[in-house]
Every structure is written in C-alpha cells, then in structure tokens.
mmCIF file of C-alpha atoms and ligand atoms in Angstrom:
data_model
loop_
_atom_site.group_PDB
_atom_site.id
_atom_site.type_symbol
_atom_site.label_atom_id
_atom_site.label_comp_id
_atom_site.label_asym_id
_atom_site.label_seq_id
_atom_site.Cartn_x
_atom_site.Cartn_y
_atom_site.Cartn_z
ATOM 1 C CA MET Q 6 60.443 102.065 -0.791
ATOM 2 C CA GLN Q 7 60.475 98.314 -0.811
ATOM 3 C CA LYS Q 8 56.915 97.001 -0.518
ATOM 4 C CA LEU Q 9 56.152 94.588 2.261
ATOM 5 C CA GLY Q 10 52.838 93.071 3.335
ATOM 6 C CA SER Q 11 51.763 94.318 6.755
ATOM 7 C CA LYS Q 12 52.366 90.906 8.366
ATOM 8 C CA ALA Q 13 55.890 90.643 6.977
ATOM 9 C CA LEU Q 14 56.542 94.225 8.019
ATOM 10 C CA VAL Q 15 55.430 93.613 11.611
ATOM 11 C CA LYS Q 16 57.588 90.507 11.749
ATOM 12 C CA ARG Q 17 60.599 92.420 10.510
ATOM 13 C CA MET Q 18 60.051 95.201 13.009
ATOM 14 C CA ASN Q 19 59.613 92.729 15.863
ATOM 15 C CA ARG Q 20 62.823 90.947 14.915
ATOM 16 C CA ALA Q 21 64.656 94.269 14.853
ATOM 17 C CA ALA Q 22 63.165 95.224 18.233
ATOM 18 C CA VAL Q 23 64.288 91.935 19.801
ATOM 19 C CA LEU Q 24 67.788 92.196 18.317
ATOM 20 C CA ASN Q 25 68.166 95.767 19.499
ATOM 21 C CA ALA Q 26 66.939 94.922 22.997
ATOM 22 C CA VAL Q 27 69.616 92.235 23.209
ATOM 23 C CA ARG Q 28 72.328 94.535 21.859
ATOM 24 C CA GLU Q 29 71.373 97.344 24.209
ATOM 25 C CA ARG Q 30 71.364 95.171 27.318
ATOM 26 C CA GLY Q 31 74.341 93.000 26.450
ATOM 27 C CA GLN Q 32 72.812 89.989 28.194
ATOM 28 C CA ILE Q 33 69.106 89.519 28.624
ATOM 29 C CA GLY Q 34 66.495 86.806 29.207
ATOM 30 C CA ARG Q 35 63.429 86.185 27.048
ATOM 31 C CA ALA Q 36 60.938 87.475 29.639
ATOM 32 C CA GLU Q 37 62.839 90.736 29.980
ATOM 33 C CA ILE Q 38 62.850 91.159 26.185
ATOM 34 C CA ALA Q 39 59.060 90.803 26.202
ATOM 35 C CA ASP Q 40 58.770 93.445 28.950
ATOM 36 C CA LEU Q 41 61.106 95.826 27.147
ATOM 37 C CA THR Q 42 59.656 95.501 23.666
ATOM 38 C CA HIS Q 43 55.967 94.956 24.559
ATOM 39 C CA ILE Q 44 55.977 91.934 22.252
ATOM 40 C CA SER Q 45 54.100 88.910 23.625
ATOM 41 C CA ARG Q 46 56.199 86.235 25.349
ATOM 42 C CA ALA Q 47 55.069 83.628 22.831
ATOM 43 C CA SER Q 48 56.200 85.816 19.934
ATOM 44 C CA VAL Q 49 59.514 86.587 21.658
ATOM 45 C CA THR Q 50 60.148 82.863 22.146
ATOM 46 C CA TYR Q 51 59.417 82.248 18.466
ATOM 47 C CA ILE Q 52 61.562 85.148 17.220
ATOM 48 C CA VAL Q 53 64.462 84.237 19.529
ATOM 49 C CA ALA Q 54 64.394 80.637 18.281
ATOM 50 C CA GLU Q 55 64.613 81.954 14.728
ATOM 51 C CA LEU Q 56 67.446 84.367 15.570
ATOM 52 C CA LEU Q 57 69.390 81.616 17.383
ATOM 53 C CA GLU Q 58 68.936 79.296 14.422
ATOM 54 C CA GLU Q 59 70.186 81.985 12.026
ATOM 55 C CA GLY Q 60 73.176 82.750 14.244
ATOM 56 C CA TRP Q 61 72.268 86.335 15.234
ATOM 57 C CA LEU Q 62 72.079 85.429 18.916
ATOM 58 C CA ILE Q 63 73.968 83.083 21.197
ATOM 59 C CA GLU Q 64 72.860 81.632 24.528
ATOM 60 C CA GLN Q 65 74.935 82.385 27.603
ATOM 61 C CA GLU Q 66 75.292 80.539 30.907
ATOM 62 C CA LYS Q 67 72.311 80.507 33.176
ATOM 63 C CA GLY Q 68 71.253 83.694 34.957
ATOM 64 C CA GLN Q 69 70.498 83.973 38.662
ATOM 65 C CA THR Q 70 67.830 81.867 40.317
ATOM 66 C CA THR Q 71 64.646 83.880 40.763
ATOM 67 C CA PRO Q 72 63.731 84.966 44.353
ATOM 68 C CA SER Q 73 60.968 82.354 44.432
ATOM 69 C CA GLY Q 74 63.555 79.681 43.643
ATOM 70 C CA GLY Q 75 62.423 79.321 40.039
ATOM 71 C CA ARG Q 76 64.588 78.139 37.185
ATOM 72 C CA PRO Q 77 67.149 80.813 36.220
ATOM 73 C CA PRO Q 78 66.545 82.281 32.774
ATOM 74 C CA ILE Q 79 68.945 81.489 29.964
ATOM 75 C CA LEU Q 80 70.542 84.740 28.937
ATOM 76 C CA LEU Q 81 70.870 85.759 25.326
ATOM 77 C CA GLN Q 82 73.679 87.714 23.769
ATOM 78 C CA PHE Q 83 74.174 89.283 20.372
ATOM 79 C CA ASN Q 84 76.633 87.289 18.268
ATOM 80 C CA PRO Q 85 79.237 89.802 17.025
ATOM 81 C CA ASP Q 86 80.191 87.342 14.294
ATOM 82 C CA SER Q 87 76.713 87.493 12.782
ATOM 83 C CA VAL Q 88 77.613 90.738 11.009
ATOM 84 C CA TYR Q 89 80.770 91.310 9.032
ATOM 85 C CA ALA Q 90 81.627 94.431 7.091
ATOM 86 C CA VAL Q 91 84.331 95.141 4.547
ATOM 87 C CA VAL Q 92 85.806 98.635 4.648
ATOM 88 C CA VAL Q 93 88.022 100.101 1.932
ATOM 89 C CA MET Q 94 89.855 103.355 2.670
ATOM 90 C CA LEU Q 95 91.026 105.163 -0.464
ATOM 91 C CA GLY Q 96 93.950 107.217 0.828
ATOM 92 C CA SER Q 97 96.369 109.346 -1.148
ATOM 93 C CA GLU Q 98 99.274 107.055 -0.177
ATOM 94 C CA ARG Q 99 97.702 103.630 0.441
ATOM 95 C CA THR Q 100 94.451 101.910 -0.423
ATOM 96 C CA ALA Q 101 93.582 99.762 2.572
ATOM 97 C CA VAL Q 102 90.962 97.062 2.988
ATOM 98 C CA SER Q 103 89.830 95.477 6.226
ATOM 99 C CA LEU Q 104 87.130 93.055 7.236
ATOM 100 C CA GLY Q 105 85.718 93.184 10.737
ATOM 101 C CA ASN Q 106 82.850 91.907 12.855
ATOM 102 C CA ALA Q 107 80.181 93.869 14.728
ATOM 103 C CA ASP Q 108 82.655 94.603 17.544
ATOM 104 C CA ALA Q 109 84.970 96.171 14.928
ATOM 105 C CA ALA Q 110 87.549 93.466 15.565
ATOM 106 C CA ALA Q 111 89.641 93.215 12.397
ATOM 107 C CA LEU Q 112 89.763 89.702 10.972
ATOM 108 C CA TYR Q 113 91.681 90.730 7.889
ATOM 109 C CA THR Q 114 93.653 93.776 6.772
ATOM 110 C CA HIS Q 115 95.671 94.441 3.654
ATOM 111 C CA SER Q 116 96.835 97.491 1.753
ATOM 112 C CA VAL Q 117 98.355 98.380 -1.600
ATOM 113 C CA PRO Q 118 100.017 101.588 -2.827
ATOM 114 C CA ALA Q 119 97.387 104.141 -3.824
ATOM 115 C CA ARG Q 120 96.754 105.083 -7.456
ATOM 116 C CA PRO Q 121 95.615 108.666 -6.895
ATOM 117 C CA GLU Q 122 95.374 109.480 -10.610
ATOM 118 C CA ALA Q 123 93.193 106.445 -11.359
ATOM 119 C CA GLY Q 124 89.863 107.127 -13.056
ATOM 120 C CA ALA Q 125 86.528 105.550 -12.201
ATOM 121 C CA ALA Q 126 86.976 102.272 -14.092
ATOM 122 C CA GLU Q 127 90.409 101.539 -12.650
ATOM 123 C CA THR Q 128 89.322 102.497 -9.128
ATOM 124 C CA VAL Q 129 86.287 100.199 -9.358
ATOM 125 C CA GLU Q 130 88.619 97.436 -10.543
ATOM 126 C CA ILE Q 131 91.120 97.939 -7.694
ATOM 127 C CA VAL Q 132 88.471 98.272 -4.984
ATOM 128 C CA SER Q 133 86.470 95.248 -6.175
ATOM 129 C CA ALA Q 134 89.612 93.099 -6.312
ATOM 130 C CA LEU Q 135 90.555 94.145 -2.759
ATOM 131 C CA ILE Q 136 87.062 93.308 -1.491
ATOM 132 C CA GLU Q 137 87.081 89.897 -3.191
ATOM 133 C CA ARG Q 138 90.496 89.197 -1.737
ATOM 134 C CA ALA Q 139 89.330 90.132 1.779
ATOM 135 C CA LEU Q 140 86.274 87.876 1.436
ATOM 136 C CA LYS Q 141 88.385 84.985 0.239
ATOM 137 C CA GLU Q 142 91.347 85.260 2.582
ATOM 138 C CA SER Q 143 89.382 86.002 5.746
ATOM 139 C CA ARG Q 144 87.379 82.814 5.069
ATOM 140 C CA VAL Q 145 84.287 84.216 6.743
ATOM 141 C CA ASP Q 146 80.831 83.008 5.806
ATOM 142 C CA ARG Q 147 80.003 85.298 2.874
ATOM 143 C CA GLU Q 148 76.343 85.341 3.839
ATOM 144 C CA ARG Q 149 77.271 87.147 7.019
ATOM 145 C CA VAL Q 150 79.095 89.917 5.185
ATOM 146 C CA ARG Q 151 76.239 92.405 5.312
ATOM 147 C CA GLY Q 152 77.833 95.330 3.561
ATOM 148 C CA VAL Q 153 80.829 97.181 2.181
ATOM 149 C CA VAL Q 154 81.758 100.771 2.969
ATOM 150 C CA ILE Q 155 84.281 102.786 0.964
ATOM 151 C CA GLY Q 156 85.911 105.813 2.599
ATOM 152 C CA VAL Q 157 87.002 108.599 0.234
ATOM 153 C CA PRO Q 158 88.812 111.862 1.029
ATOM 154 C CA GLY Q 159 86.636 114.470 -0.649
ATOM 155 C CA LEU Q 160 83.087 115.585 -1.272
ATOM 156 C CA VAL Q 161 80.791 112.561 -1.187
ATOM 157 C CA ASP Q 162 77.010 112.363 -1.608
ATOM 158 C CA SER Q 163 76.566 109.929 1.262
ATOM 159 C CA LEU Q 164 72.979 108.963 0.500
ATOM 160 C CA ASN Q 165 73.650 108.082 -3.128
ATOM 161 C CA SER Q 166 77.245 106.874 -2.703
ATOM 162 C CA VAL Q 167 78.529 109.271 -5.351
ATOM 163 C CA VAL Q 168 81.994 110.838 -5.192
ATOM 164 C CA HIS Q 169 81.600 114.413 -6.424
ATOM 165 C CA TYR Q 170 85.153 115.596 -6.079
ATOM 166 C CA SER Q 171 88.391 114.660 -4.368
ATOM 167 C CA ALA Q 172 91.478 116.874 -4.439
ATOM 168 C CA ARG Q 173 93.594 113.856 -3.423
ATOM 169 C CA LEU Q 174 92.021 111.506 -5.983
ATOM 170 C CA PRO Q 175 91.457 113.796 -8.972
ATOM 171 C CA GLY Q 176 90.398 110.909 -11.229
ATOM 172 C CA LEU Q 177 87.146 110.575 -9.280
ATOM 173 C CA ARG Q 178 84.698 113.247 -10.342
ATOM 174 C CA ASN Q 179 80.933 112.671 -10.132
ATOM 175 C CA VAL Q 180 81.448 108.920 -10.005
ATOM 176 C CA ASP Q 181 78.676 106.629 -8.714
ATOM 177 C CA LEU Q 182 81.320 104.506 -7.057
ATOM 178 C CA GLY Q 183 78.871 102.710 -4.746
ATOM 179 C CA ALA Q 184 76.629 101.445 -7.554
ATOM 180 C CA GLN Q 185 79.570 100.411 -9.736
ATOM 181 C CA VAL Q 186 81.341 98.434 -7.025
ATOM 182 C CA GLN Q 187 78.042 96.937 -5.882
ATOM 183 C CA ALA Q 188 77.418 95.620 -9.402
ATOM 184 C CA ARG Q 189 80.778 93.870 -9.204
ATOM 185 C CA VAL Q 190 80.830 92.406 -5.696
ATOM 186 C CA LYS Q 191 77.081 91.737 -5.314
ATOM 187 C CA LEU Q 192 76.958 93.131 -1.790
ATOM 188 C CA PRO Q 193 75.364 96.350 -0.510
ATOM 189 C CA VAL Q 194 77.987 99.072 -0.965
ATOM 190 C CA ALA Q 195 78.022 102.567 0.484
ATOM 191 C CA VAL Q 196 80.528 105.360 -0.044
ATOM 192 C CA GLU Q 197 81.277 107.909 2.644
ATOM 193 C CA ASN Q 198 83.728 110.723 3.217
ATOM 194 C CA GLU Q 199 86.727 109.275 5.089
ATOM 195 C CA THR Q 200 86.509 111.654 8.044
ATOM 196 C CA ARG Q 201 82.787 110.990 8.467
ATOM 197 C CA LEU Q 202 83.571 107.295 8.537
ATOM 198 C CA ILE Q 203 86.225 107.924 11.187
ATOM 199 C CA GLY Q 204 83.690 110.070 13.068
ATOM 200 C CA TRP Q 205 81.190 107.202 13.135
ATOM 201 C CA GLY Q 206 83.956 104.946 14.421
ATOM 202 C CA GLU Q 207 84.648 107.370 17.268
ATOM 203 C CA GLN Q 208 80.960 107.733 18.027
ATOM 204 C CA LYS Q 209 80.355 103.984 18.350
ATOM 205 C CA PHE Q 210 83.691 102.645 19.559
ATOM 206 C CA GLY Q 211 85.963 105.522 20.574
ATOM 207 C CA HIS Q 212 86.064 108.737 22.591
ATOM 208 C CA GLY Q 213 82.742 109.883 21.148
ATOM 209 C CA GLN Q 214 80.628 107.194 22.824
ATOM 210 C CA GLY Q 215 77.630 108.763 24.520
ATOM 211 C CA ARG Q 216 78.844 112.290 23.783
ATOM 212 C CA SER Q 217 77.243 114.976 21.675
ATOM 213 C CA PRO Q 218 77.982 117.068 19.736
ATOM 214 C CA LEU Q 219 81.038 115.162 18.632
ATOM 215 C CA VAL Q 220 83.504 116.855 16.289
ATOM 216 C CA CYS Q 221 86.137 114.777 14.566
ATOM 217 C CA VAL Q 222 89.165 116.496 13.016
ATOM 218 C CA ASN Q 223 91.389 114.452 10.722
ATOM 219 C CA ILE Q 224 94.700 116.070 9.834
ATOM 220 C CA THR Q 225 96.290 114.626 6.707
ATOM 221 C CA LEU Q 226 97.728 116.542 3.743
ATOM 222 C CA GLY Q 227 94.499 118.538 4.103
ATOM 223 C CA ILE Q 228 92.074 118.698 7.024
ATOM 224 C CA GLY Q 229 88.846 116.704 7.112
ATOM 225 C CA SER Q 230 86.223 117.161 9.780
ATOM 226 C CA CYS Q 231 82.666 116.225 10.687
ATOM 227 C CA VAL Q 232 79.996 116.925 13.283
ATOM 228 C CA ILE Q 233 77.748 114.237 14.789
ATOM 229 C CA LEU Q 234 74.739 115.355 16.836
ATOM 230 C CA GLU Q 235 73.368 112.563 19.017
ATOM 231 C CA ASP Q 236 73.108 109.775 16.465
ATOM 232 C CA ARG Q 237 72.956 111.987 13.380
ATOM 233 C CA MET Q 238 75.673 113.152 11.042
ATOM 234 C CA LEU Q 239 75.401 116.812 10.148
ATOM 235 C CA PHE Q 240 75.429 116.606 6.334
ATOM 236 C CA GLY Q 241 74.205 120.050 5.335
ATOM 237 C CA SER Q 242 72.085 120.564 2.236
ATOM 238 C CA SER Q 243 74.749 119.259 -0.151
ATOM 239 C CA TYR Q 244 76.907 117.037 2.060
ATOM 240 C CA SER Q 245 79.612 119.581 2.793
ATOM 241 C CA ALA Q 246 78.709 120.586 6.365
ATOM 242 C CA GLY Q 247 81.522 120.673 8.878
ATOM 243 C CA GLN Q 248 84.330 121.360 6.387
ATOM 244 C CA PHE Q 249 86.309 123.322 8.941
ATOM 245 C CA GLY Q 250 89.517 122.839 6.962
ATOM 246 C CA HIS Q 251 88.266 125.546 4.605
ATOM 247 C CA MET Q 252 87.310 128.209 7.120
ATOM 248 C CA THR Q 253 89.382 131.331 6.593
ATOM 249 C CA VAL Q 254 91.817 131.985 9.427
ATOM 250 C CA ASP Q 255 94.105 134.411 7.559
ATOM 251 C CA ALA Q 256 92.513 136.865 5.122
ATOM 252 C CA ASP Q 257 95.815 137.389 3.263
ATOM 253 C CA GLY Q 258 97.037 133.831 3.650
ATOM 254 C CA SER Q 259 98.357 131.498 1.002
ATOM 255 C CA LEU Q 260 96.206 130.034 -1.729
ATOM 256 C CA CYS Q 261 94.231 126.922 -0.807
ATOM 257 C CA GLU Q 262 93.410 124.176 -3.298
ATOM 258 C CA CYS Q 263 89.742 125.195 -2.899
ATOM 259 C CA GLY Q 264 90.585 128.575 -4.484
ATOM 260 C CA ASN Q 265 90.253 130.616 -1.288
ATOM 261 C CA ARG Q 266 93.145 132.205 0.600
ATOM 262 C CA GLY Q 267 94.163 131.500 4.173
ATOM 263 C CA CYS Q 268 92.010 128.413 4.828
ATOM 264 C CA TRP Q 269 92.759 126.628 8.115
ATOM 265 C CA GLU Q 270 94.323 123.726 6.215
ATOM 266 C CA THR Q 271 96.854 126.015 4.498
ATOM 267 C CA LEU Q 272 98.360 126.514 7.979
ATOM 268 C CA ALA Q 273 97.511 123.489 10.115
ATOM 269 C CA SER Q 274 97.631 120.505 7.719
ATOM 270 C CA ASN Q 275 100.543 118.126 7.229
ATOM 271 C CA ALA Q 276 101.150 119.753 3.833
ATOM 272 C CA ALA Q 277 101.697 123.088 5.619
ATOM 273 C CA LEU Q 278 103.918 121.468 8.258
ATOM 274 C CA LEU Q 279 106.050 119.775 5.584
ATOM 275 C CA GLU Q 280 106.361 123.041 3.658
ATOM 276 C CA ARG Q 281 107.658 124.799 6.797
ATOM 277 C CA ALA Q 282 109.976 121.841 7.431
ATOM 278 C CA ARG Q 283 111.518 122.216 3.958
ATOM 279 C CA ARG Q 284 112.403 125.797 4.826
ATOM 280 C CA ALA Q 285 113.867 124.885 8.238
ATOM 281 C CA GLY Q 286 117.285 124.017 6.794
ATOM 282 C CA ALA Q 287 117.738 121.005 9.082
ATOM 283 C CA PRO Q 288 119.311 117.670 8.089
ATOM 284 C CA TRP Q 289 115.845 116.062 8.201
ATOM 285 C CA SER Q 290 114.205 118.810 6.176
ATOM 286 C CA GLU Q 291 115.429 118.014 2.672
ATOM 287 C CA ASN Q 292 112.760 115.422 2.043
ATOM 288 C CA PRO Q 293 110.666 115.847 5.172
ATOM 289 C CA SER Q 294 108.022 113.502 6.519
ATOM 290 C CA VAL Q 295 105.736 113.875 9.515
ATOM 291 C CA GLU Q 296 107.371 110.782 11.025
ATOM 292 C CA GLY Q 297 110.851 112.306 10.502
ATOM 293 C CA ILE Q 298 109.823 115.539 12.226
ATOM 294 C CA LEU Q 299 108.321 113.626 15.172
ATOM 295 C CA GLU Q 300 111.511 111.558 15.512
ATOM 296 C CA ALA Q 301 113.732 114.646 15.402
ATOM 297 C CA SER Q 302 111.526 116.335 17.988
ATOM 298 C CA ALA Q 303 111.676 113.273 20.251
ATOM 299 C CA ARG Q 304 115.496 113.444 20.012
ATOM 300 C CA GLY Q 305 115.267 117.012 21.267
ATOM 301 C CA ASP Q 306 115.993 118.750 17.931
ATOM 302 C CA ALA Q 307 115.168 122.410 18.630
ATOM 303 C CA ARG Q 308 114.006 123.214 15.082
ATOM 304 C CA ALA Q 309 111.670 120.226 14.949
ATOM 305 C CA ARG Q 310 110.241 121.119 18.345
ATOM 306 C CA ALA Q 311 109.677 124.716 17.241
ATOM 307 C CA LEU Q 312 107.902 123.486 14.095
ATOM 308 C CA LEU Q 313 105.545 121.356 16.156
ATOM 309 C CA ARG Q 314 104.873 124.213 18.585
ATOM 310 C CA GLU Q 315 103.937 126.378 15.620
ATOM 311 C CA THR Q 316 101.707 123.607 14.278
ATOM 312 C CA ALA Q 317 100.006 123.276 17.681
ATOM 313 C CA THR Q 318 99.232 126.998 17.537
ATOM 314 C CA HIS Q 319 97.700 126.726 14.058
ATOM 315 C CA ILE Q 320 95.666 123.670 15.040
ATOM 316 C CA GLY Q 321 94.553 125.399 18.245
ATOM 317 C CA VAL Q 322 93.279 128.484 16.387
ATOM 318 C CA GLY Q 323 90.972 126.329 14.257
ATOM 319 C CA ILE Q 324 89.808 124.253 17.213
ATOM 320 C CA ALA Q 325 88.969 127.459 19.109
ATOM 321 C CA ASN Q 326 86.772 128.549 16.171
ATOM 322 C CA ILE Q 327 85.065 125.147 16.070
ATOM 323 C CA ILE Q 328 84.361 125.336 19.799
ATOM 324 C CA ASN Q 329 82.779 128.771 19.416
ATOM 325 C CA ILE Q 330 80.598 127.627 16.507
ATOM 326 C CA VAL Q 331 79.563 124.103 17.530
ATOM 327 C CA ASN Q 332 79.921 124.062 21.352
ATOM 328 C CA PRO Q 333 80.958 120.394 21.191
ATOM 329 C CA GLU Q 334 81.190 118.031 24.133
ATOM 330 C CA VAL Q 335 84.224 116.354 22.621
ATOM 331 C CA ILE Q 336 86.670 116.964 19.773
ATOM 332 C CA VAL Q 337 88.558 113.876 18.661
ATOM 333 C CA LEU Q 338 91.822 114.463 16.818
ATOM 334 C CA HIS Q 339 93.145 112.079 14.179
ATOM 335 C CA GLY Q 340 96.316 112.032 12.141
ATOM 336 C CA LYS Q 341 100.005 111.154 12.176
ATOM 337 C CA VAL Q 342 101.000 114.499 13.659
ATOM 338 C CA PHE Q 343 99.220 113.585 16.903
ATOM 339 C CA GLY Q 344 101.847 110.892 17.331
ATOM 340 C CA ALA Q 345 103.647 113.806 19.021
ATOM 341 C CA GLY Q 346 101.249 113.103 21.897
ATOM 342 C CA GLU Q 347 100.701 115.113 25.067
ATOM 343 C CA GLU Q 348 103.107 117.919 24.254
ATOM 344 C CA LEU Q 349 101.341 118.848 21.017
ATOM 345 C CA LEU Q 350 97.967 118.439 22.704
ATOM 346 C CA ARG Q 351 99.021 120.755 25.550
ATOM 347 C CA GLY Q 352 99.982 123.362 22.958
ATOM 348 C CA VAL Q 353 96.578 123.033 21.259
ATOM 349 C CA ARG Q 354 94.690 123.256 24.566
ATOM 350 C CA HIS Q 355 96.703 126.293 25.594
ATOM 351 C CA VAL Q 356 95.729 128.192 22.423
ATOM 352 C CA VAL Q 357 92.102 127.118 22.843
ATOM 353 C CA ALA Q 358 92.031 128.334 26.459
ATOM 354 C CA ASP Q 359 93.451 131.650 25.253
ATOM 355 C CA ARG Q 360 91.158 132.217 22.285
ATOM 356 C CA ALA Q 361 87.842 130.353 22.542
ATOM 357 C CA LEU Q 362 84.828 131.592 24.502
ATOM 358 C CA LYS Q 363 85.386 130.563 28.090
ATOM 359 C CA LEU Q 364 82.326 128.434 28.892
ATOM 360 C CA PRO Q 365 82.299 126.291 25.722
ATOM 361 C CA ALA Q 366 86.099 125.935 25.966
ATOM 362 C CA LEU Q 367 85.770 124.581 29.507
ATOM 363 C CA ASN Q 368 83.113 122.102 28.397
ATOM 364 C CA ALA Q 369 84.887 120.817 25.291
ATOM 365 C CA GLN Q 370 87.136 117.860 25.846
ATOM 366 C CA ILE Q 371 89.956 117.723 23.274
ATOM 367 C CA VAL Q 372 91.397 114.242 22.878
ATOM 368 C CA ILE Q 373 93.620 112.275 20.531
ATOM 369 C CA SER Q 374 91.930 109.214 19.016
ATOM 370 C CA ASP Q 375 93.028 105.891 20.386
ATOM 371 C CA LEU Q 376 91.323 103.972 17.571
ATOM 372 C CA GLY Q 377 94.026 105.148 15.164
ATOM 373 C CA GLU Q 378 93.924 103.328 11.835
ATOM 374 C CA ARG Q 379 91.107 101.114 13.103
ATOM 375 C CA ALA Q 380 88.728 104.082 13.142
ATOM 376 C CA GLY Q 381 87.728 103.669 9.483
ATOM 377 C CA LEU Q 382 86.875 100.005 9.989
ATOM 378 C CA ALA Q 383 84.978 100.864 13.182
ATOM 379 C CA GLY Q 384 82.962 103.508 11.330
ATOM 380 C CA GLY Q 385 82.157 101.190 8.436
ATOM 381 C CA VAL Q 386 81.099 98.439 10.814
ATOM 382 C CA SER Q 387 78.831 100.811 12.718
ATOM 383 C CA LEU Q 388 77.091 101.861 9.480
ATOM 384 C CA VAL Q 389 76.618 98.286 8.323
ATOM 385 C CA VAL Q 390 75.319 97.181 11.734
ATOM 386 C CA ARG Q 391 72.922 100.109 11.733
ATOM 387 C CA ARG Q 392 71.620 99.156 8.311
ATOM 388 C CA THR Q 393 71.322 95.498 9.175
ATOM 389 C CA LEU Q 394 69.841 95.684 12.646
ATOM 390 C CA GLU Q 395 68.441 99.080 13.359
ATOM 391 C CA ALA Q 396 66.613 99.751 10.128
ATOM 392 C CA PRO Q 397 63.885 97.238 9.410
ATOM 393 C CA LEU Q 398 62.504 99.350 6.564
ATOM 394 C CA VAL Q 399 65.199 99.259 3.950
ATOM 395 C CA ARG Q 400 64.468 101.590 1.080
ATOM 396 C CA ARG Q 401 67.086 100.358 -1.325
ATOM 397 C CA GLU Q 402 69.765 97.754 -1.148
ATOM 398 C CA ASN Q 403 72.634 100.189 -0.674
ATOM 399 C CA ASP Q 404 71.013 102.611 1.751
ATOM 400 C CA LEU Q 405 73.049 102.810 4.907
ATOM 401 C CA TYR Q 406 71.381 105.976 6.102
ATOM 402 C CA LEU Q 407 67.691 105.933 6.783
HETATM 403 ZN ZN1 ZN P 516 90.305 125.969 1.258
#
C-alpha cells in the first residue's frame, strides 16, 4: 500500500467525499455538501475551490432563493471532461480503440484488423500504438486521461492485469499485458475480460443501472458472461466465475474448445449458428455470416428464419439455467445475433418461461443491450472513474479494483 501521512490521507478522503457527493447529487451547493459529508463548511469551501481550480467541478447557474430571501447558492456539478479513459478492445476480427469522458461519450474511435495470432510483444506494440494515436488525434489534455483499460476475450486475472489464456487470441498466454503496456504509454493500465468490461458498462450506463444481480451474456464466436452483485463483480477464486458458456447442456454434444462436450456455446454461439447455416444449403449459406443470416431472415427466407428460431431455443435453454442458478434481476444480451431484435427475444423468453423455475423467471428481465459497441468504452470509463474518484487509497498505480 502506498504510504501517506495521516494529514494527506484525510485530505484525500475529504476530496473524494466531496467529489462523490457532487456526482451522486448531480447539482449541489456547498452547504449541502457539508451536511452530506459531515466535513466542516470551511473545509468544503477550501476543497471546492481546489477542485474548481483543477477542473474537476464546474459552477452552474444560481439555485433558488432561500425561503428567508437569502442569496441563492451557486450549484456545483461534476465536470465529465475532467476524466478521460482510453479503452482498447482486442477482438478476434477487429482491434478497436476509443477515448471517452466520464459520461462515456466517445471523443475518438478507430479500429484496425485484428492480429489474433500475434504474441505478447507484437500485441503490446499494436495496443500501445493505438493508445498513442487516440491520445494524439483526440487532442484531449493528456493529464486528464486517468487510465487505460484493455478488454480481452479469455481468462484474465483482473487484479493483476494478466491474460492467462484466450482461445480467440492464442498468442496471449500468461502475459502481463497491463504492466507491459503501462511501461510503454506511462498511464495506469488495467486488463479485463471483454464481457466483464461490457457488464460494467451496462451496470453504470445501460440496462443494469440500479439492478442486481445483473448478468451479462455476450454472444460472439463463443459465449462470454459475467455476474455483477450490487457494485461487485463476481470473480470467483481464480477469475473464472460466471463462465456460463461452458456449462454442459448436452451430455453427448459436440466437442467444445475447452475440451468438454456439449457446452452451451457449442449450441448457442455464433460459431454454432454459422455451422448450422453452412449445412442449410441456401444461397447465403456457402460462406455464411451472422449479418447475412439476419438479412435473409428479414427478407422472409424460411430457412434463415428456422435457423434463428433454433438459435433462440438454444440461447433460451442456457438463460433458463442462469435464471435458476443466479436469480438475476436483469439479463442483458449482447452480440450481433440480437440484431434480429424482438422476434429472437420472444423466442428466448418463450423457452425461459417453459423451462426456468417460475418465480425467478417472472422476476428476471431479459433485454437486448442498447449500448451496443459503446458498452466496452462505457465499462472502461466506469472502471477508470471508480479508480480516480471513488478510491482515495490507491494501492498501486494500475489497480482499478480496490
Ligand atoms: Zn466448453
């Protein structure tokens, strides 16, 4: 733990308390901050002056005149442009970088074709170059870029920013990606599993706001998933909790890349959908894509529609299991296949109503994300904001979780 004198520590905690009071309330006067935080009015005035000077806060128009006719207080607001975060998503098709502010508004986005076979050194090179480019081209004040988050599909040690294993990016095995990129870009860097990042985005900015437990399911070539309880990610004892893609749904099913047979993702992932599409013998099935299947279905193609109905059933079976195990308040669905919209969702809900335990099924809202591709940025921003504002006791430079 970083050592701080007790005076410096109290100051840091008071600053964090004031900042959080402002963020929680949206708009607030100095006297109200003092009441809320139990910090003396004189100290609040001093801290607010400092935070205004440093650009963390901005002053808003005057509030209402007090009942006794006194001067209306000047309201303070958190400045969303006081925190910027850079988020890099290492996908199997594209590597995307974005830079956003504390409201998760994207100021810059760019992507390049993925290099899934790249080893650690090349990946560090690519990621660092993308970050530098985002910093340069967005023209934001570099001092306000408080952190970088890298999203990786695979098993990630979130606390130490180490990628243990990624089926989609086989060149990354036990790589301390966070430390290596941090040494290059000289900013705090954290690495997180891509679906967990998306989950954080949903929890702070999407359908997961104020709801718990939140389950996020991300259907790509595999299936990623995560569980957030209140404000806490369920990591498990070795960061693999919530890997619903690898629960067995068919004892004699086909071989999964994890070595097991009949995992949920062997039936409900895009890879499974595309494999069924190749066997459909339709004009669009020679070199199928999820987009192509959705287009054919929208045109009314019977085979494409049947494929999606089958996919809805497979997705629904897994969701029913998740509902029985986690009893979530909300399940947020991510992935191209949900571009099929309401019809696919109806199919999923129908299977869930049929198979899951009745009470938890009634209580679980199943929704398609409306953050879409912005979810990764939103998740990265929420982690960086948390580190910057909500955690006055920083253990190490790259700790995003405390
Ligand atoms: Zn598996």
